[in-house]
């Protein structure tokens, strides 16, 4: 389609086509502007997410370093647990281990008492951590009576421990 100034009817025949094309161009331009604005908003949103995630990664890395330091500090101590990297907040291990049920508490206490009674009997007999024997000729009767009393208590504690274990469904 060529426009020829000598033939004005050709201009009139092309004018609707130009108007239609101009409408399409305007519509496409509007859509492109809308998509461009959405893309700019998405870029800003993604930049904010990247900043947020970078901050989170730095925080996690810092906490991971602190956790590693605390792990090293706590692996060196068998009596206390450090709660801070500075080491100014410590708790005894025994205060951290708490039973969740009354039976578990009784089982812990009974097991501790059993160990105590066994250690006392070993101490009297001289087999406790290379300690000398406490039995001598002049205190033999006292030692025998004491060991019998300790053994009696030990027996009942072991029965109690076994009953608690049976109630809890534990194997011997």
PDB file of C-alpha atoms in Angstrom:
ATOM      1  CA  UNK A   1       0.000   0.000   0.000  1.00  0.00           C
ATOM      2  CA  UNK A   2       1.555   3.127  -1.125  1.00  0.00           C
ATOM      3  CA  UNK A   3       0.115   6.483  -0.478  1.00  0.00           C
ATOM      4  CA  UNK A   4      -0.141   8.650  -3.423  1.00  0.00           C
ATOM      5  CA  UNK A   5      -1.028  12.296  -2.952  1.00  0.00           C
ATOM      6  CA  UNK A   6      -2.816  12.344  -6.292  1.00  0.00           C
ATOM      7  CA  UNK A   7      -5.332   9.773  -5.073  1.00  0.00           C
ATOM      8  CA  UNK A   8      -6.902  10.891  -1.769  1.00  0.00           C
ATOM      9  CA  UNK A   9      -9.221   7.862  -1.689  1.00  0.00           C
ATOM     10  CA  UNK A  10      -6.178   5.673  -1.032  1.00  0.00           C
ATOM     11  CA  UNK A  11      -5.504   7.665   2.144  1.00  0.00           C
ATOM     12  CA  UNK A  12      -9.055   7.142   3.283  1.00  0.00           C
ATOM     13  CA  UNK A  13      -8.816   3.424   2.667  1.00  0.00           C
ATOM     14  CA  UNK A  14      -5.625   3.064   4.713  1.00  0.00           C
ATOM     15  CA  UNK A  15      -6.633   5.348   7.594  1.00  0.00           C
ATOM     16  CA  UNK A  16      -8.742   2.705   9.429  1.00  0.00           C
ATOM     17  CA  UNK A  17      -5.877   0.251   9.182  1.00  0.00           C
ATOM     18  CA  UNK A  18      -3.491   2.868  10.659  1.00  0.00           C
ATOM     19  CA  UNK A  19      -5.943   3.647  13.454  1.00  0.00           C
ATOM     20  CA  UNK A  20      -6.315  -0.060  14.240  1.00  0.00           C
ATOM     21  CA  UNK A  21      -2.528  -0.525  14.255  1.00  0.00           C
ATOM     22  CA  UNK A  22      -2.122   2.555  16.465  1.00  0.00           C
ATOM     23  CA  UNK A  23      -4.638   1.083  18.952  1.00  0.00           C
ATOM     24  CA  UNK A  24      -2.733  -2.199  19.009  1.00  0.00           C
ATOM     25  CA  UNK A  25       0.549  -0.345  19.546  1.00  0.00           C
ATOM     26  CA  UNK A  26      -0.965   1.692  22.385  1.00  0.00           C
ATOM     27  CA  UNK A  27      -2.387  -1.461  23.973  1.00  0.00           C
ATOM     28  CA  UNK A  28       0.948  -3.277  23.668  1.00  0.00           C
ATOM     29  CA  UNK A  29       2.777  -0.245  25.078  1.00  0.00           C
ATOM     30  CA  UNK A  30       0.392  -0.163  28.061  1.00  0.00           C
ATOM     31  CA  UNK A  31       0.912  -3.885  28.668  1.00  0.00           C
ATOM     32  CA  UNK A  32       4.688  -3.522  28.382  1.00  0.00           C
ATOM     33  CA  UNK A  33       4.650  -0.601  30.841  1.00  0.00           C
ATOM     34  CA  UNK A  34       2.574  -2.693  33.249  1.00  0.00           C
ATOM     35  CA  UNK A  35       4.951  -5.675  32.935  1.00  0.00           C
ATOM     36  CA  UNK A  36       7.942  -3.349  33.324  1.00  0.00           C
ATOM     37  CA  UNK A  37       6.462  -1.907  36.535  1.00  0.00           C
ATOM     38  CA  UNK A  38       5.775  -5.428  37.829  1.00  0.00           C
ATOM     39  CA  UNK A  39       9.336  -6.456  37.000  1.00  0.00           C
ATOM     40  CA  UNK A  40      10.703  -3.407  38.872  1.00  0.00           C
ATOM     41  CA  UNK A  41       8.523  -4.255  41.884  1.00  0.00           C
ATOM     42  CA  UNK A  42       9.693  -7.880  41.719  1.00  0.00           C
ATOM     43  CA  UNK A  43      13.332  -6.755  41.585  1.00  0.00           C
ATOM     44  CA  UNK A  44      12.784  -4.599  44.672  1.00  0.00           C
ATOM     45  CA  UNK A  45      10.996  -7.460  46.435  1.00  0.00           C
ATOM     46  CA  UNK A  46      13.768  -9.919  45.546  1.00  0.00           C
ATOM     47  CA  UNK A  47      16.429  -7.442  46.705  1.00  0.00           C
ATOM     48  CA  UNK A  48      14.632  -7.187  50.048  1.00  0.00           C
ATOM     49  CA  UNK A  49      14.488 -10.983  50.299  1.00  0.00           C
ATOM     50  CA  UNK A  50      18.180 -11.289  49.445  1.00  0.00           C
ATOM     51  CA  UNK A  51      19.020  -8.731  52.142  1.00  0.00           C
ATOM     52  CA  UNK A  52      16.827 -10.535  54.673  1.00  0.00           C
ATOM     53  CA  UNK A  53      18.275 -13.945  53.828  1.00  0.00           C
ATOM     54  CA  UNK A  54      21.836 -12.593  53.963  1.00  0.00           C
ATOM     55  CA  UNK A  55      21.134 -11.253  57.445  1.00  0.00           C
ATOM     56  CA  UNK A  56      19.667 -14.606  58.469  1.00  0.00           C
ATOM     57  CA  UNK A  57      22.676 -16.490  57.093  1.00  0.00           C
ATOM     58  CA  UNK A  58      25.024 -14.205  59.044  1.00  0.00           C
ATOM     59  CA  UNK A  59      22.992 -14.727  62.225  1.00  0.00           C
ATOM     60  CA  UNK A  60      22.955 -18.495  61.782  1.00  0.00           C
ATOM     61  CA  UNK A  61      26.705 -18.522  61.072  1.00  0.00           C
ATOM     62  CA  UNK A  62      27.337 -16.505  64.252  1.00  0.00           C
ATOM     63  CA  UNK A  63      25.106 -18.817  66.303  1.00  0.00           C
ATOM     64  CA  UNK A  64      26.815 -21.842  64.763  1.00  0.00           C
ATOM     65  CA  UNK A  65      30.237 -20.494  65.792  1.00  0.00           C
ATOM     66  CA  UNK A  66      28.944 -19.867  69.325  1.00  0.00           C
ATOM     67  CA  UNK A  67      27.441 -23.346  69.459  1.00  0.00           C
ATOM     68  CA  UNK A  68      30.729 -24.868  68.323  1.00  0.00           C
ATOM     69  CA  UNK A  69      32.611 -22.886  71.006  1.00  0.00           C
ATOM     70  CA  UNK A  70      30.110 -23.961  73.668  1.00  0.00           C
ATOM     71  CA  UNK A  71      30.417 -27.561  72.505  1.00  0.00           C
ATOM     72  CA  UNK A  72      34.177 -27.427  72.949  1.00  0.00           C
ATOM     73  CA  UNK A  73      33.881 -25.747  76.352  1.00  0.00           C
ATOM     74  CA  UNK A  74      31.292 -28.276  77.548  1.00  0.00           C
ATOM     75  CA  UNK A  75      33.235 -31.274  76.282  1.00  0.00           C
ATOM     76  CA  UNK A  76      36.136 -30.237  78.523  1.00  0.00           C
ATOM     77  CA  UNK A  77      34.004 -30.090  81.694  1.00  0.00           C
ATOM     78  CA  UNK A  78      32.175 -33.058  83.215  1.00  0.00           C
ATOM     79  CA  UNK A  79      30.577 -31.198  86.127  1.00  0.00           C
ATOM     80  CA  UNK A  80      29.315 -27.912  84.668  1.00  0.00           C
ATOM     81  CA  UNK A  81      27.567 -26.891  81.457  1.00  0.00           C
ATOM     82  CA  UNK A  82      28.382 -23.450  80.058  1.00  0.00           C
ATOM     83  CA  UNK A  83      25.373 -21.522  78.817  1.00  0.00           C
ATOM     84  CA  UNK A  84      27.304 -18.641  77.249  1.00  0.00           C
ATOM     85  CA  UNK A  85      30.484 -18.332  75.237  1.00  0.00           C
ATOM     86  CA  UNK A  86      31.922 -15.989  77.848  1.00  0.00           C
ATOM     87  CA  UNK A  87      31.651 -18.794  80.397  1.00  0.00           C
ATOM     88  CA  UNK A  88      30.008 -16.564  82.997  1.00  0.00           C
ATOM     89  CA  UNK A  89      26.808 -18.631  83.081  1.00  0.00           C
ATOM     90  CA  UNK A  90      27.300 -22.244  84.151  1.00  0.00           C
ATOM     91  CA  UNK A  91      24.974 -24.850  85.586  1.00  0.00           C
ATOM     92  CA  UNK A  92      25.812 -28.140  87.253  1.00  0.00           C
ATOM     93  CA  UNK A  93      25.002 -31.115  85.020  1.00  0.00           C
ATOM     94  CA  UNK A  94      22.876 -32.660  87.774  1.00  0.00           C
ATOM     95  CA  UNK A  95      20.569 -29.619  87.694  1.00  0.00           C
ATOM     96  CA  UNK A  96      20.002 -30.018  83.954  1.00  0.00           C
ATOM     97  CA  UNK A  97      19.000 -33.674  83.938  1.00  0.00           C
ATOM     98  CA  UNK A  98      15.419 -33.670  85.112  1.00  0.00           C
ATOM     99  CA  UNK A  99      13.198 -36.729  85.004  1.00  0.00           C
ATOM    100  CA  UNK A 100       9.925 -36.328  83.173  1.00  0.00           C
ATOM    101  CA  UNK A 101       7.936 -38.749  85.341  1.00  0.00           C
ATOM    102  CA  UNK A 102       7.811 -39.430  89.068  1.00  0.00           C
ATOM    103  CA  UNK A 103       8.776 -43.069  88.452  1.00  0.00           C
ATOM    104  CA  UNK A 104      11.836 -41.980  86.491  1.00  0.00           C
ATOM    105  CA  UNK A 105      12.821 -39.709  89.380  1.00  0.00           C
ATOM    106  CA  UNK A 106      12.418 -42.599  91.824  1.00  0.00           C
ATOM    107  CA  UNK A 107      14.431 -44.843  89.523  1.00  0.00           C
ATOM    108  CA  UNK A 108      17.268 -42.277  89.346  1.00  0.00           C
ATOM    109  CA  UNK A 109      17.263 -41.811  93.123  1.00  0.00           C
ATOM    110  CA  UNK A 110      17.157 -45.563  93.763  1.00  0.00           C
ATOM    111  CA  UNK A 111      19.986 -46.222  91.311  1.00  0.00           C
ATOM    112  CA  UNK A 112      22.081 -43.502  92.978  1.00  0.00           C
ATOM    113  CA  UNK A 113      21.425 -44.986  96.417  1.00  0.00           C
ATOM    114  CA  UNK A 114      22.330 -48.474  95.177  1.00  0.00           C
ATOM    115  CA  UNK A 115      25.652 -47.175  93.886  1.00  0.00           C
ATOM    116  CA  UNK A 116      26.250 -45.416  97.196  1.00  0.00           C
ATOM    117  CA  UNK A 117      25.567 -48.555  99.239  1.00  0.00           C
ATOM    118  CA  UNK A 118      27.754 -50.671  96.958  1.00  0.00           C
ATOM    119  CA  UNK A 119      30.572 -48.123  97.254  1.00  0.00           C
ATOM    120  CA  UNK A 120      30.221 -48.124 101.067  1.00  0.00           C
ATOM    121  CA  UNK A 121      30.453 -51.930 101.164  1.00  0.00           C
ATOM    122  CA  UNK A 122      33.489 -51.829  98.865  1.00  0.00           C
ATOM    123  CA  UNK A 123      35.088 -49.185 101.095  1.00  0.00           C
ATOM    124  CA  UNK A 124      34.715 -51.352 104.184  1.00  0.00           C
ATOM    125  CA  UNK A 125      36.164 -54.339 102.313  1.00  0.00           C
ATOM    126  CA  UNK A 126      39.062 -52.309 100.881  1.00  0.00           C
ATOM    127  CA  UNK A 127      38.106 -52.686  97.211  1.00  0.00           C
ATOM    128  CA  UNK A 128      36.938 -49.113  96.677  1.00  0.00           C
ATOM    129  CA  UNK A 129      39.358 -47.113  94.495  1.00  0.00           C
ATOM    130  CA  UNK A 130      42.452 -48.599  96.109  1.00  0.00           C
ATOM    131  CA  UNK A 131      41.448 -47.405  99.586  1.00  0.00           C
ATOM    132  CA  UNK A 132      42.829 -49.457 102.495  1.00  0.00           C
ATOM    133  CA  UNK A 133      40.580 -52.037 104.153  1.00  0.00           C
ATOM    134  CA  UNK A 134      38.701 -50.686 107.192  1.00  0.00           C
ATOM    135  CA  UNK A 135      38.224 -54.067 108.893  1.00  0.00           C
ATOM    136  CA  UNK A 136      40.582 -54.739 111.780  1.00  0.00           C
ATOM    137  CA  UNK A 137      40.501 -57.185 114.666  1.00  0.00           C
ATOM    138  CA  UNK A 138      39.277 -54.571 117.134  1.00  0.00           C
ATOM    139  CA  UNK A 139      36.372 -53.375 114.940  1.00  0.00           C
ATOM    140  CA  UNK A 140      35.443 -56.622 113.180  1.00  0.00           C
ATOM    141  CA  UNK A 141      32.028 -56.988 114.858  1.00  0.00           C
ATOM    142  CA  UNK A 142      31.092 -53.386 114.075  1.00  0.00           C
ATOM    143  CA  UNK A 143      32.183 -53.751 110.448  1.00  0.00           C
ATOM    144  CA  UNK A 144      30.274 -57.028 109.998  1.00  0.00           C
ATOM    145  CA  UNK A 145      27.106 -55.499 111.495  1.00  0.00           C
ATOM    146  CA  UNK A 146      27.491 -52.406 109.320  1.00  0.00           C
ATOM    147  CA  UNK A 147      28.033 -54.432 106.145  1.00  0.00           C
ATOM    148  CA  UNK A 148      25.010 -56.610 106.946  1.00  0.00           C
ATOM    149  CA  UNK A 149      22.844 -53.512 107.481  1.00  0.00           C
ATOM    150  CA  UNK A 150      24.161 -51.987 104.245  1.00  0.00           C
ATOM    151  CA  UNK A 151      23.553 -55.249 102.372  1.00  0.00           C
ATOM    152  CA  UNK A 152      19.991 -55.457 103.724  1.00  0.00           C
ATOM    153  CA  UNK A 153      19.248 -51.911 102.546  1.00  0.00           C
ATOM    154  CA  UNK A 154      20.951 -52.668  99.234  1.00  0.00           C
ATOM    155  CA  UNK A 155      18.745 -55.721  98.745  1.00  0.00           C
ATOM    156  CA  UNK A 156      15.536 -53.713  99.268  1.00  0.00           C
ATOM    157  CA  UNK A 157      16.770 -50.925  97.024  1.00  0.00           C
ATOM    158  CA  UNK A 158      17.468 -53.432  94.257  1.00  0.00           C
ATOM    159  CA  UNK A 159      13.989 -54.921  94.710  1.00  0.00           C
ATOM    160  CA  UNK A 160      12.528 -51.413  94.496  1.00  0.00           C
ATOM    161  CA  UNK A 161      14.582 -50.674  91.374  1.00  0.00           C
ATOM    162  CA  UNK A 162      13.409 -53.888  89.729  1.00  0.00           C
ATOM    163  CA  UNK A 163       9.756 -53.143  90.567  1.00  0.00           C
ATOM    164  CA  UNK A 164      10.013 -49.634  89.128  1.00  0.00           C
ATOM    165  CA  UNK A 165      11.664 -51.026  86.016  1.00  0.00           C
ATOM    166  CA  UNK A 166       8.927 -53.634  85.680  1.00  0.00           C
ATOM    167  CA  UNK A 167       6.195 -50.983  86.019  1.00  0.00           C
ATOM    168  CA  UNK A 168       7.925 -48.854  83.376  1.00  0.00           C
ATOM    169  CA  UNK A 169       8.313 -51.851  81.076  1.00  0.00           C
ATOM    170  CA  UNK A 170      12.115 -51.845  81.187  1.00  0.00           C
ATOM    171  CA  UNK A 171      14.194 -54.944  80.675  1.00  0.00           C
ATOM    172  CA  UNK A 172      16.646 -56.089  83.338  1.00  0.00           C
TER     173      UNK A 172
END
